Short mmCIF file of C-alpha atoms in Angstrom, two decimals:
data_model
loop_
_atom_site.label_atom_id
_atom_site.label_comp_id
_atom_site.label_asym_id
_atom_site.label_seq_id
_atom_site.Cartn_x
_atom_site.Cartn_y
_atom_site.Cartn_z
CA UNK A 1 81.04 -62.77 -19.61
CA UNK A 2 79.81 -65.26 -17.32
CA UNK A 3 81.51 -68.23 -17.02
CA UNK A 4 80.60 -71.21 -19.17
CA UNK A 5 78.52 -73.44 -17.49
CA UNK A 6 77.73 -71.09 -14.50
CA UNK A 7 74.22 -69.95 -14.07
CA UNK A 8 73.56 -66.41 -14.70
CA UNK A 9 72.75 -64.55 -11.45
CA UNK A 10 69.37 -62.79 -12.13
CA UNK A 11 66.44 -60.63 -10.88
CA UNK A 12 64.55 -63.63 -10.08
CA UNK A 13 67.91 -65.44 -8.50
CA UNK A 14 68.22 -62.21 -6.28
CA UNK A 15 64.59 -61.94 -5.16
CA UNK A 16 64.72 -65.67 -4.34
CA UNK A 17 67.88 -64.95 -2.64
CA UNK A 18 66.25 -61.99 -0.42
CA UNK A 19 63.31 -64.34 0.20
CA UNK A 20 65.13 -67.13 1.72
CA UNK A 21 66.71 -64.77 3.92
CA UNK A 22 63.70 -62.95 4.95
CA UNK A 23 62.16 -65.93 5.71
CA UNK A 24 65.13 -66.96 7.98
CA UNK A 25 64.99 -63.81 10.01
CA UNK A 26 61.39 -63.91 10.57
CA UNK A 27 61.32 -67.27 11.92
CA UNK A 28 63.79 -65.77 14.45
CA UNK A 29 66.96 -67.37 13.85
CA UNK A 30 69.11 -64.64 13.78
CA UNK A 31 67.39 -63.43 17.19
CA UNK A 32 69.31 -66.10 19.37
CA UNK A 33 72.06 -64.78 21.70
CA UNK A 34 73.28 -68.28 21.16
CA UNK A 35 73.08 -68.09 17.08
CA UNK A 36 74.94 -64.77 17.27
CA UNK A 37 78.01 -66.37 19.44
CA UNK A 38 77.92 -69.75 17.34
CA UNK A 39 78.36 -67.44 14.60
CA UNK A 40 81.13 -65.31 15.51
CA UNK A 41 82.98 -68.12 17.07
CA UNK A 42 82.71 -69.91 13.80
CA UNK A 43 84.18 -67.07 12.04
CA UNK A 44 86.96 -66.84 14.42
CA UNK A 45 87.51 -70.57 13.72
CA UNK A 46 87.57 -70.11 10.12
CA UNK A 47 90.03 -67.08 10.54
CA UNK A 48 92.53 -69.30 12.33
CA UNK A 49 92.22 -72.69 10.49
CA UNK A 50 92.48 -71.33 7.27
CA UNK A 51 95.19 -68.63 7.80
CA UNK A 52 97.52 -69.92 5.08
CA UNK A 53 94.70 -70.20 2.59
CA UNK A 54 93.89 -66.47 2.97
CA UNK A 55 97.48 -65.55 2.57
CA UNK A 56 97.72 -67.55 -0.50
CA UNK A 57 94.41 -65.75 -1.86
CA UNK A 58 95.62 -62.09 -0.97
CA UNK A 59 99.21 -62.83 -2.66
CA UNK A 60 97.33 -64.09 -5.66
CA UNK A 61 95.12 -61.07 -6.01
CA UNK A 62 97.63 -58.59 -4.91
CA UNK A 63 101.09 -60.00 -4.43
CA UNK A 64 100.69 -58.65 -0.65
CA UNK A 65 103.93 -59.96 1.30
CA UNK A 66 102.59 -62.35 4.13
CA UNK A 67 104.34 -60.06 6.69
CA UNK A 68 102.03 -57.24 5.33
CA UNK A 69 98.76 -59.34 5.00
CA UNK A 70 98.88 -61.04 8.51
CA UNK A 71 99.07 -57.32 10.17
CA UNK A 72 96.44 -55.45 7.88
CA UNK A 73 93.80 -58.58 7.48
CA UNK A 74 94.15 -61.36 9.48
CA UNK A 75 95.10 -60.25 13.12
CA UNK A 76 94.81 -57.09 15.21
CA UNK A 77 97.77 -55.38 15.05
CA UNK A 78 100.00 -54.47 18.15
CA UNK A 79 101.97 -51.74 15.66
CA UNK A 80 100.12 -49.05 17.72
CA UNK A 81 101.95 -49.53 20.92
CA UNK A 82 102.21 -47.75 23.17
CA UNK A 83 99.65 -45.20 21.94
CA UNK A 84 96.24 -43.33 23.31
CA UNK A 85 93.44 -42.65 21.46
CA UNK A 86 90.01 -40.41 21.61
CA UNK A 87 86.67 -39.62 20.03
CA UNK A 88 86.46 -36.27 18.80
CA UNK A 89 82.68 -34.69 18.25
CA UNK A 90 83.18 -32.42 15.18
CA UNK A 91 80.22 -30.36 13.42
CA UNK A 92 79.04 -32.08 10.11
CA UNK A 93 79.04 -28.60 8.43
CA UNK A 94 76.33 -26.66 6.49
CA UNK A 95 72.83 -28.39 7.31
CA UNK A 96 69.57 -27.81 6.19
CA UNK A 97 66.14 -28.76 8.54
CA UNK A 98 63.04 -29.14 6.54
CA UNK A 99 60.19 -29.03 9.53
CA UNK A 100 56.14 -30.20 9.33
CA UNK A 101 53.23 -28.61 9.74
CA UNK A 102 51.28 -30.38 12.51
CA UNK A 103 53.72 -29.23 15.28
CA UNK A 104 55.59 -26.59 13.52
CA UNK A 105 57.32 -24.64 16.18
CA UNK A 106 58.57 -27.70 18.22
CA UNK A 107 59.16 -30.18 15.26
CA UNK A 108 61.54 -26.55 13.73
CA UNK A 109 63.58 -26.14 16.68
CA UNK A 110 64.24 -29.23 17.97
CA UNK A 111 66.26 -30.28 15.34
CA UNK A 112 67.62 -26.74 14.93
CA UNK A 113 68.77 -26.76 18.66
CA UNK A 114 70.53 -30.19 18.09
CA UNK A 115 72.25 -28.82 15.24
CA UNK A 116 73.67 -25.74 16.66
CA UNK A 117 75.03 -27.52 19.85
CA UNK A 118 76.69 -29.79 17.64
CA UNK A 119 78.60 -26.68 16.03
CA UNK A 120 77.05 -26.43 12.99
CA UNK A 121 75.54 -23.84 10.53
CA UNK A 122 71.95 -24.07 9.88
CA UNK A 123 68.87 -23.22 7.31
CA UNK A 124 65.55 -24.18 8.57
CA UNK A 125 63.04 -24.48 6.10
CA UNK A 126 59.49 -24.40 7.74
CA UNK A 127 56.60 -25.76 6.51
CA UNK A 128 54.20 -23.25 3.97
CA UNK A 129 51.26 -24.98 5.64
CA UNK A 130 51.50 -23.60 8.84
CA UNK A 131 52.41 -20.04 7.58
CA UNK A 132 51.69 -18.40 10.63
CA UNK A 133 54.05 -20.23 12.56
CA UNK A 134 56.63 -20.00 9.87
CA UNK A 135 56.58 -16.41 9.68
CA UNK A 136 56.66 -16.23 13.46
CA UNK A 137 60.18 -18.57 13.13
CA UNK A 138 61.73 -16.74 10.51
CA UNK A 139 61.06 -13.05 12.40
CA UNK A 140 61.96 -14.52 15.75
CA UNK A 141 65.09 -16.12 14.70
CA UNK A 142 66.31 -13.40 13.10
CA UNK A 143 66.44 -11.47 16.01
CA UNK A 144 67.36 -13.75 18.29
CA UNK A 145 70.51 -15.88 16.79
CA UNK A 146 73.20 -15.07 14.59
CA UNK A 147 72.36 -14.63 11.08
CA UNK A 148 75.82 -15.14 9.75
CA UNK A 149 75.48 -18.88 10.59
CA UNK A 150 71.17 -19.57 11.48
CA UNK A 151 68.89 -18.61 8.52
CA UNK A 152 65.12 -19.09 7.69
CA UNK A 153 64.04 -19.87 4.09
CA UNK A 154 60.19 -19.50 4.01
CA UNK A 155 58.39 -20.83 1.04
CA UNK A 156 56.47 -23.68 -0.83
CA UNK A 157 57.65 -26.24 -3.13
CA UNK A 158 59.60 -24.06 -5.31
CA UNK A 159 61.88 -22.97 -2.62
CA UNK A 160 62.26 -26.19 -1.07
CA UNK A 161 63.38 -27.57 -4.88
CA UNK A 162 65.71 -24.72 -4.63
CA UNK A 163 67.11 -25.58 -1.48
CA UNK A 164 67.88 -29.36 -2.45
CA UNK A 165 69.83 -28.83 -5.71
CA UNK A 166 72.39 -27.42 -3.16
CA UNK A 167 74.80 -29.57 -1.49
CA UNK A 168 74.23 -30.10 2.13
CA UNK A 169 76.94 -31.53 4.68
CA UNK A 170 73.39 -33.31 5.98
CA UNK A 171 69.58 -32.73 5.21
CA UNK A 172 66.75 -33.50 8.50
CA UNK A 173 63.60 -34.00 7.32
CA UNK A 174 60.19 -34.10 9.03
CA UNK A 175 56.81 -35.49 7.33
CA UNK A 176 55.89 -37.86 4.76
CA UNK A 177 57.42 -41.09 3.12
CA UNK A 178 56.29 -39.78 -0.64
CA UNK A 179 58.73 -36.31 0.31
CA UNK A 180 60.90 -38.31 2.03
CA UNK A 181 61.93 -40.45 -1.01
CA UNK A 182 62.04 -36.80 -3.17
CA UNK A 183 64.67 -35.64 -0.47
CA UNK A 184 66.65 -38.98 -0.10
CA UNK A 185 66.93 -38.82 -4.07
CA UNK A 186 68.02 -35.46 -4.40
CA UNK A 187 70.60 -36.19 -1.19
CA UNK A 188 72.23 -38.81 -2.97
CA UNK A 189 73.27 -36.68 -6.01
CA UNK A 190 75.64 -35.09 -3.86
CA UNK A 191 76.16 -38.37 -1.26
CA UNK A 192 74.61 -36.21 1.20
CA UNK A 193 73.56 -38.15 4.66
CA UNK A 194 69.60 -37.87 5.53
CA UNK A 195 68.00 -37.85 8.84
CA UNK A 196 64.25 -38.87 7.98
CA UNK A 197 61.70 -38.65 10.42
CA UNK A 198 58.29 -40.05 8.96
CA UNK A 199 55.71 -41.97 10.28
CA UNK A 200 53.71 -44.91 9.41
CA UNK A 201 50.46 -46.85 10.70
CA UNK A 202 51.11 -47.06 14.62
CA UNK A 203 49.35 -49.88 16.13
CA UNK A 204 47.71 -50.38 19.72
CA UNK A 205 47.01 -53.60 20.94
CA UNK A 206 44.65 -53.72 23.24
CA UNK A 207 44.23 -56.79 26.04
CA UNK A 208 41.31 -57.80 27.99
CA UNK A 209 43.53 -57.65 31.32
CA UNK A 210 43.65 -54.00 31.58
CA UNK A 211 42.10 -50.96 33.47
CA UNK A 212 39.98 -50.36 30.53
CA UNK A 213 38.99 -46.55 31.40
CA UNK A 214 42.73 -45.80 31.75
CA UNK A 215 43.91 -47.56 28.66
CA UNK A 216 40.92 -45.99 26.85
CA UNK A 217 42.05 -42.42 28.23
CA UNK A 218 45.37 -42.63 27.03
CA UNK A 219 44.46 -43.95 23.70
CA UNK A 220 42.14 -41.15 23.47
CA UNK A 221 45.09 -38.78 24.46
CA UNK A 222 47.31 -40.33 22.06
CA UNK A 223 45.04 -40.00 19.06
CA UNK A 224 42.53 -36.98 19.40
CA UNK A 225 44.58 -35.12 22.21
CA UNK A 226 47.21 -35.16 19.62
CA UNK A 227 46.40 -32.65 17.14
CA UNK A 228 43.13 -34.69 16.38
CA UNK A 229 45.11 -37.50 15.01
CA UNK A 230 47.47 -35.27 12.83
CA UNK A 231 50.56 -36.79 14.69
CA UNK A 232 53.21 -38.96 13.79
CA UNK A 233 53.38 -41.05 16.48
CA UNK A 234 49.17 -41.36 17.06
CA UNK A 235 47.84 -44.39 17.17
CA UNK A 236 46.74 -45.34 13.67
CA UNK A 237 44.50 -48.55 14.59
CA UNK A 238 43.60 -50.70 17.06
CA UNK A 239 43.93 -54.46 17.47
CA UNK A 240 41.68 -56.53 20.35
CA UNK A 241 40.44 -59.78 20.79
CA UNK A 242 37.06 -60.07 18.86
CA UNK A 243 35.13 -60.76 22.26
CA UNK A 244 36.49 -57.81 24.17
CA UNK A 245 35.61 -55.15 21.17
CA UNK A 246 32.07 -54.22 22.70
CA UNK A 247 33.51 -53.32 25.77
CA UNK A 248 36.18 -51.31 24.09
CA UNK A 249 33.88 -49.65 22.13
CA UNK A 250 31.49 -48.65 24.98
CA UNK A 251 34.36 -47.38 26.98
CA UNK A 252 35.88 -45.26 24.12
CA UNK A 253 32.36 -43.92 23.70
CA UNK A 254 31.62 -42.78 27.34
CA UNK A 255 35.18 -41.51 27.63
CA UNK A 256 34.93 -39.57 24.31
CA UNK A 257 32.09 -37.98 25.65
CA UNK A 258 33.51 -37.00 29.08
CA UNK A 259 36.30 -35.25 26.96
CA UNK A 260 34.84 -33.21 24.15
CA UNK A 261 31.06 -33.37 25.27
CA UNK A 262 27.80 -34.85 23.37
CA UNK A 263 28.99 -32.86 20.28
CA UNK A 264 32.43 -32.73 19.60
CA UNK A 265 32.06 -30.81 16.91
CA UNK A 266 31.49 -27.73 19.34
CA UNK A 267 34.48 -28.65 21.23
CA UNK A 268 36.92 -25.93 22.05
CA UNK A 269 39.68 -29.21 23.11
CA UNK A 270 39.53 -30.68 19.38
CA UNK A 271 41.86 -29.51 17.02
CA UNK A 272 40.57 -29.08 13.32
CA UNK A 273 42.10 -30.41 10.50
CA UNK A 274 44.60 -28.44 8.69
CA UNK A 275 43.67 -27.73 5.27
CA UNK A 276 40.56 -28.33 2.77
CA UNK A 277 43.04 -31.02 0.94
CA UNK A 278 43.58 -33.37 4.10
CA UNK A 279 39.66 -32.67 4.76
CA UNK A 280 38.77 -34.05 1.46
CA UNK A 281 41.33 -36.93 1.72
CA UNK A 282 40.11 -37.90 5.14
CA UNK A 283 36.57 -37.59 3.82
CA UNK A 284 37.12 -39.97 0.59
CA UNK A 285 38.66 -42.67 3.58
CA UNK A 286 35.36 -42.23 5.36
CA UNK A 287 33.01 -42.34 2.17
CA UNK A 288 34.75 -45.54 0.76
CA UNK A 289 31.92 -48.18 -0.07
CA UNK A 290 34.11 -50.96 2.11
CA UNK A 291 34.24 -48.47 5.00
CA UNK A 292 31.24 -46.29 5.67
CA UNK A 293 29.06 -49.34 6.85
CA UNK A 294 31.80 -50.23 9.24
CA UNK A 295 31.28 -46.89 11.37
CA UNK A 296 30.16 -47.56 14.98
CA UNK A 297 31.02 -44.10 16.68
CA UNK A 298 31.14 -40.08 15.08
CA UNK A 299 31.47 -39.26 11.27
CA UNK A 300 30.11 -35.72 12.06
CA UNK A 301 32.21 -33.45 9.66
CA UNK A 302 32.05 -29.67 8.70
CA UNK A 303 34.03 -28.69 5.49
CA UNK A 304 33.25 -25.05 6.73
CA UNK A 305 35.43 -25.55 9.95
CA UNK A 306 37.52 -28.22 8.70
CA UNK A 307 36.57 -29.99 11.61
CA UNK A 308 35.91 -34.20 11.97
CA UNK A 309 34.34 -35.68 14.89
CA UNK A 310 36.40 -38.60 16.74
CA UNK A 311 35.26 -41.70 14.35
CA UNK A 312 35.24 -45.15 15.03
CA UNK A 313 35.35 -48.35 12.46
CA UNK A 314 35.24 -51.98 13.32
CA UNK A 315 36.45 -54.65 11.35
CA UNK A 316 37.37 -52.69 8.13
CA UNK A 317 38.91 -54.76 5.38
CA UNK A 318 42.36 -54.87 5.19
CA UNK A 319 42.49 -53.66 1.59
CA UNK A 320 40.22 -50.40 2.29
CA UNK A 321 42.16 -47.20 1.52
CA UNK A 322 41.99 -45.97 5.65
CA UNK A 323 44.67 -49.26 6.37
CA UNK A 324 46.75 -48.74 3.23
CA UNK A 325 48.78 -45.54 4.17
CA UNK A 326 49.10 -43.43 7.66
CA UNK A 327 45.58 -41.96 8.39
CA UNK A 328 46.65 -38.62 10.03
CA UNK A 329 43.43 -37.56 11.44
CA UNK A 330 40.50 -38.21 13.49
CA UNK A 331 39.38 -41.88 12.00
CA UNK A 332 40.47 -45.06 14.25
CA UNK A 333 39.93 -48.26 12.98
CA UNK A 334 39.39 -51.41 15.28
CA UNK A 335 40.70 -54.56 14.06
CA UNK A 336 39.75 -57.73 15.82
CA UNK A 337 41.39 -61.25 16.09
CA UNK A 338 40.55 -64.28 17.71
CA UNK A 339 43.60 -64.68 19.92
CA UNK A 340 45.96 -61.55 20.77
CA UNK A 341 49.04 -63.17 20.14
CA UNK A 342 47.53 -63.11 16.23
CA UNK A 343 48.38 -59.62 16.17
CA UNK A 344 51.79 -59.95 15.60
CA UNK A 345 51.26 -60.89 12.04
CA UNK A 346 49.11 -58.45 11.29
CA UNK A 347 51.39 -55.49 12.50
CA UNK A 348 54.27 -57.25 10.77
CA UNK A 349 52.42 -57.51 7.69
CA UNK A 350 52.65 -53.92 7.38
CA UNK A 351 55.53 -51.42 6.95
CA UNK A 352 57.25 -51.00 10.31
CA UNK A 353 55.69 -48.05 12.11
CA UNK A 354 57.19 -45.09 13.68
CA UNK A 355 55.22 -46.46 17.27
CA UNK A 356 53.65 -49.25 18.55
CA UNK A 357 51.62 -49.69 21.32
CA UNK A 358 50.42 -52.44 23.90
CA UNK A 359 48.22 -52.34 26.80
CA UNK A 360 48.49 -55.46 28.83
CA UNK A 361 49.28 -56.83 32.26
CA UNK A 362 50.62 -60.09 31.18
CA UNK A 363 54.50 -60.35 31.20
CA UNK A 364 54.72 -62.78 28.33
CA UNK A 365 52.82 -60.89 25.96
CA UNK A 366 54.85 -57.74 26.67
CA UNK A 367 58.13 -59.56 26.34
CA UNK A 368 56.74 -61.18 23.06
CA UNK A 369 55.66 -57.47 21.58
CA UNK A 370 59.28 -55.96 22.59
CA UNK A 371 61.18 -59.11 20.94
CA UNK A 372 58.98 -59.76 17.86
CA UNK A 373 57.54 -56.07 16.77
CA UNK A 374 59.87 -53.78 15.19
CA UNK A 375 59.20 -50.31 15.18
CA UNK A 376 60.98 -46.72 15.22
CA UNK A 377 59.70 -46.80 19.74
CA UNK A 378 57.58 -48.36 21.71
CA UNK A 379 55.50 -48.08 24.75
CA UNK A 380 53.64 -50.49 26.95
CA UNK A 381 50.42 -49.17 28.75
CA UNK A 382 50.17 -45.64 27.34
CA UNK A 383 50.72 -43.70 23.98
CA UNK A 384 52.98 -41.15 23.21
CA UNK A 385 54.89 -40.29 26.44
CA UNK A 386 58.22 -42.15 25.21
CA UNK A 387 58.97 -39.07 22.76
CA UNK A 388 59.18 -37.09 25.94
CA UNK A 389 61.94 -38.93 27.66
CA UNK A 390 65.05 -37.20 26.60
CA UNK A 391 67.64 -40.19 27.19
CA UNK A 392 65.90 -42.10 24.77
CA UNK A 393 66.42 -41.64 21.08
CA UNK A 394 63.38 -40.81 18.87
CA UNK A 395 63.17 -42.06 15.31
CA UNK A 396 62.00 -44.64 12.69
CA UNK A 397 62.98 -47.71 11.37
CA UNK A 398 62.16 -49.15 7.53
CA UNK A 399 59.76 -46.90 5.97
CA UNK A 400 59.13 -44.79 9.27
CA UNK A 401 62.51 -43.05 9.04
CA UNK A 402 66.13 -43.46 9.36
CA UNK A 403 68.33 -41.64 12.10
CA UNK A 404 67.06 -40.39 15.89
CA UNK A 405 67.29 -37.31 17.84
CA UNK A 406 66.17 -36.07 21.35
CA UNK A 407 68.34 -35.21 23.88
CA UNK A 408 72.23 -36.41 23.60
CA UNK A 409 70.83 -38.24 20.61
CA UNK A 410 70.23 -34.76 18.42
CA UNK A 411 73.80 -33.90 19.12
CA UNK A 412 75.20 -37.04 17.55
CA UNK A 413 72.54 -36.92 14.81
CA UNK A 414 74.78 -33.55 13.74
CA UNK A 415 78.24 -34.64 14.90
CA UNK A 416 80.55 -36.52 13.08
CA UNK A 417 82.52 -38.94 15.54
CA UNK A 418 86.30 -38.43 14.57
CA UNK A 419 88.64 -41.38 15.58
CA UNK A 420 91.71 -39.94 16.72
CA UNK A 421 94.96 -41.89 17.88
CA UNK A 422 98.09 -40.15 19.41
CA UNK A 423 101.38 -41.78 19.31
CA UNK A 424 104.88 -40.79 20.50
CA UNK A 425 108.06 -41.56 18.73
CA UNK A 426 109.07 -44.02 21.33
CA UNK A 427 108.61 -47.52 21.20
CA UNK A 428 109.14 -47.69 17.82
CA UNK A 429 109.78 -51.78 15.96
CA UNK A 430 111.49 -52.67 12.92
CA UNK A 431 108.93 -55.59 13.27
CA UNK A 432 106.07 -53.42 11.08
CA UNK A 433 108.98 -52.23 8.52
CA UNK A 434 110.28 -54.08 5.20
CA UNK A 435 112.79 -55.55 4.36
CA UNK A 436 109.75 -58.16 5.87
CA UNK A 437 112.05 -61.37 7.18
CA UNK A 438 111.01 -65.05 8.90
CA UNK A 439 112.14 -63.43 12.15
CA UNK A 440 110.34 -60.36 12.12
CA UNK A 441 106.87 -62.11 11.11
CA UNK A 442 107.36 -64.65 13.97
CA UNK A 443 108.16 -61.84 16.37
CA UNK A 444 104.96 -59.83 15.41
CA UNK A 445 102.66 -63.23 15.74
CA UNK A 446 104.24 -63.59 19.17
CA UNK A 447 103.60 -59.86 20.12
CA UNK A 448 100.28 -60.29 18.91
CA UNK A 449 99.71 -63.59 20.92
CA UNK A 450 100.14 -61.95 23.98
CA UNK A 451 102.30 -64.91 25.59
CA UNK A 452 104.84 -62.97 28.01
CA UNK A 453 107.22 -66.03 27.68
CA UNK A 454 107.24 -66.62 24.09
CA UNK A 455 107.52 -62.97 23.63
CA UNK A 456 111.17 -63.06 25.65
CA UNK A 457 112.12 -65.98 23.53
CA UNK A 458 111.57 -64.46 20.14
CA UNK A 459 113.41 -61.31 21.49
CA UNK A 460 116.60 -63.61 21.96
CA UNK A 461 116.04 -65.35 18.70
CA UNK A 462 114.48 -68.72 20.24
CA UNK A 463 111.34 -70.15 20.39
CA UNK A 464 109.13 -72.68 22.56
CA UNK A 465 109.85 -75.20 19.68
#
C-alpha cells in the first residue's frame, strides 16, 4: 500500500522521468570528463562524510554489525592480503548460432570459429533463404569437424522454433530486428544471454570539401558493390548540403556507369535480389506515391531475373516507407540539409545504426561526428572497411544489436571471464572474525588507511590521538 500523501509513481511519471534523463543525456552533460570525475568524487565524499548514517541504516535494515558493514559495504577490504588473482576464460557451454542469407558462408563460419576457439559445443542453423550454401555448410562441417561437438541443423521456421525451445548457454543471431526480438524473447525464458547482430539505417554524410570521385567510388563499393545493397553495413541513405547535391548526383551517375555500364541490368558485376519476396518489398518502396517522383537515377527492374538497377532518390519525405526501415537493397535516398551539422539531428532522430559514415576533410566535423553520433561502428572517408580490421570489435548498439565479435572479440563473446583469487593459509588475521570489538574495528580501519605509522601504533594498542 502506498504511503498516505505520497504521490503514486505510475507509468506517466516514469515516462516523464525517462524523458528528462534523455534530454539531459542528449545535451551532452554526462559526456564531459569533468562531469564524470566530479560525480565520482562526490560519491566518494558522500560515503566518507555519511559513513555513520550508512552504518546506522544497514543496522536498522539487517542488524548488520558495524564491523561487518564497514568491511563489506563501506570500504575496500584488505582482508584478502596476501593473495594473488587471475581471470580465467572458460567456455560458456553449448551455443546456438543462427546465421543469415546475405553473406551465408562468412557469417555462418565466423561466429562458429569464435565459439570453437573459446571451447564451446556448437549448433549452427544456416539460413534457408540461401539453400545451396546451407547444404554445403552441412556437408562440409560433417566431413571436416568433430560432429560430436559441432553440428548443423538445416531448415526454416519450424526447425528454428524447435531449436529456440531448448536451453542454450548463449545464442548468436545475425539478421533482422524483427526476428531478433523473437529470439530474445525465446532466450528470456531460460535467462540465456544473446548476441544480436542486426542492422538499421546506416547514414553516410558527404561534405563538399572531399575528393568527390574517390568518395563516390567508395560509396558505390559499399552500397552496390556489397551484394547490391543487401548488407547490414551498406550505406542506407546519404546526407549532404543542398547546394552540393547536384554535383554529388552527377558524380554518382558517371561513376555508376563506369562500374556497371550503360545498362546495369546486363552487368555481371551486380548481384540480384535474393528472392521474390524481397524484390516485391523493394518495388513497393520505389512505387510509393511519396517517392516515385523523387527518383533521379535508375529504377529499372526485372522480376524474372530478380534484378533492380542502382536507383537514387532526392529529398524523399521522412515519413515515406523507404525512410522508415532498413532498405537492404540497391535503393539510395539522398537527403539535403542547409548546413552539414544539421545532419546530426537527422541521424539522431532515428534508431542507432550499425554503422555511420562521414566523408570530409574538416577535422572539427570529424571530431563532432565521432563525439555526437552513436553507432555500432564508424568509418571516416570510406565505407564498410572497418569490419575487416580484426583488432576492432564489430557489433551494434541499441536497435542495431548487442554484443560484438571479430578476432579476439569473437573469443571473448563466447567466453565467461571467471575471476579467481588464490590465498595461502599464511597471513590470517583475527580482525575479520567475530567477536567484533572496537579494537578490531580500529585496527581494520587503520590497515585500510595505508598509513604505516598508524598501523604500527594500532598493532601495539596505541593511536595518534
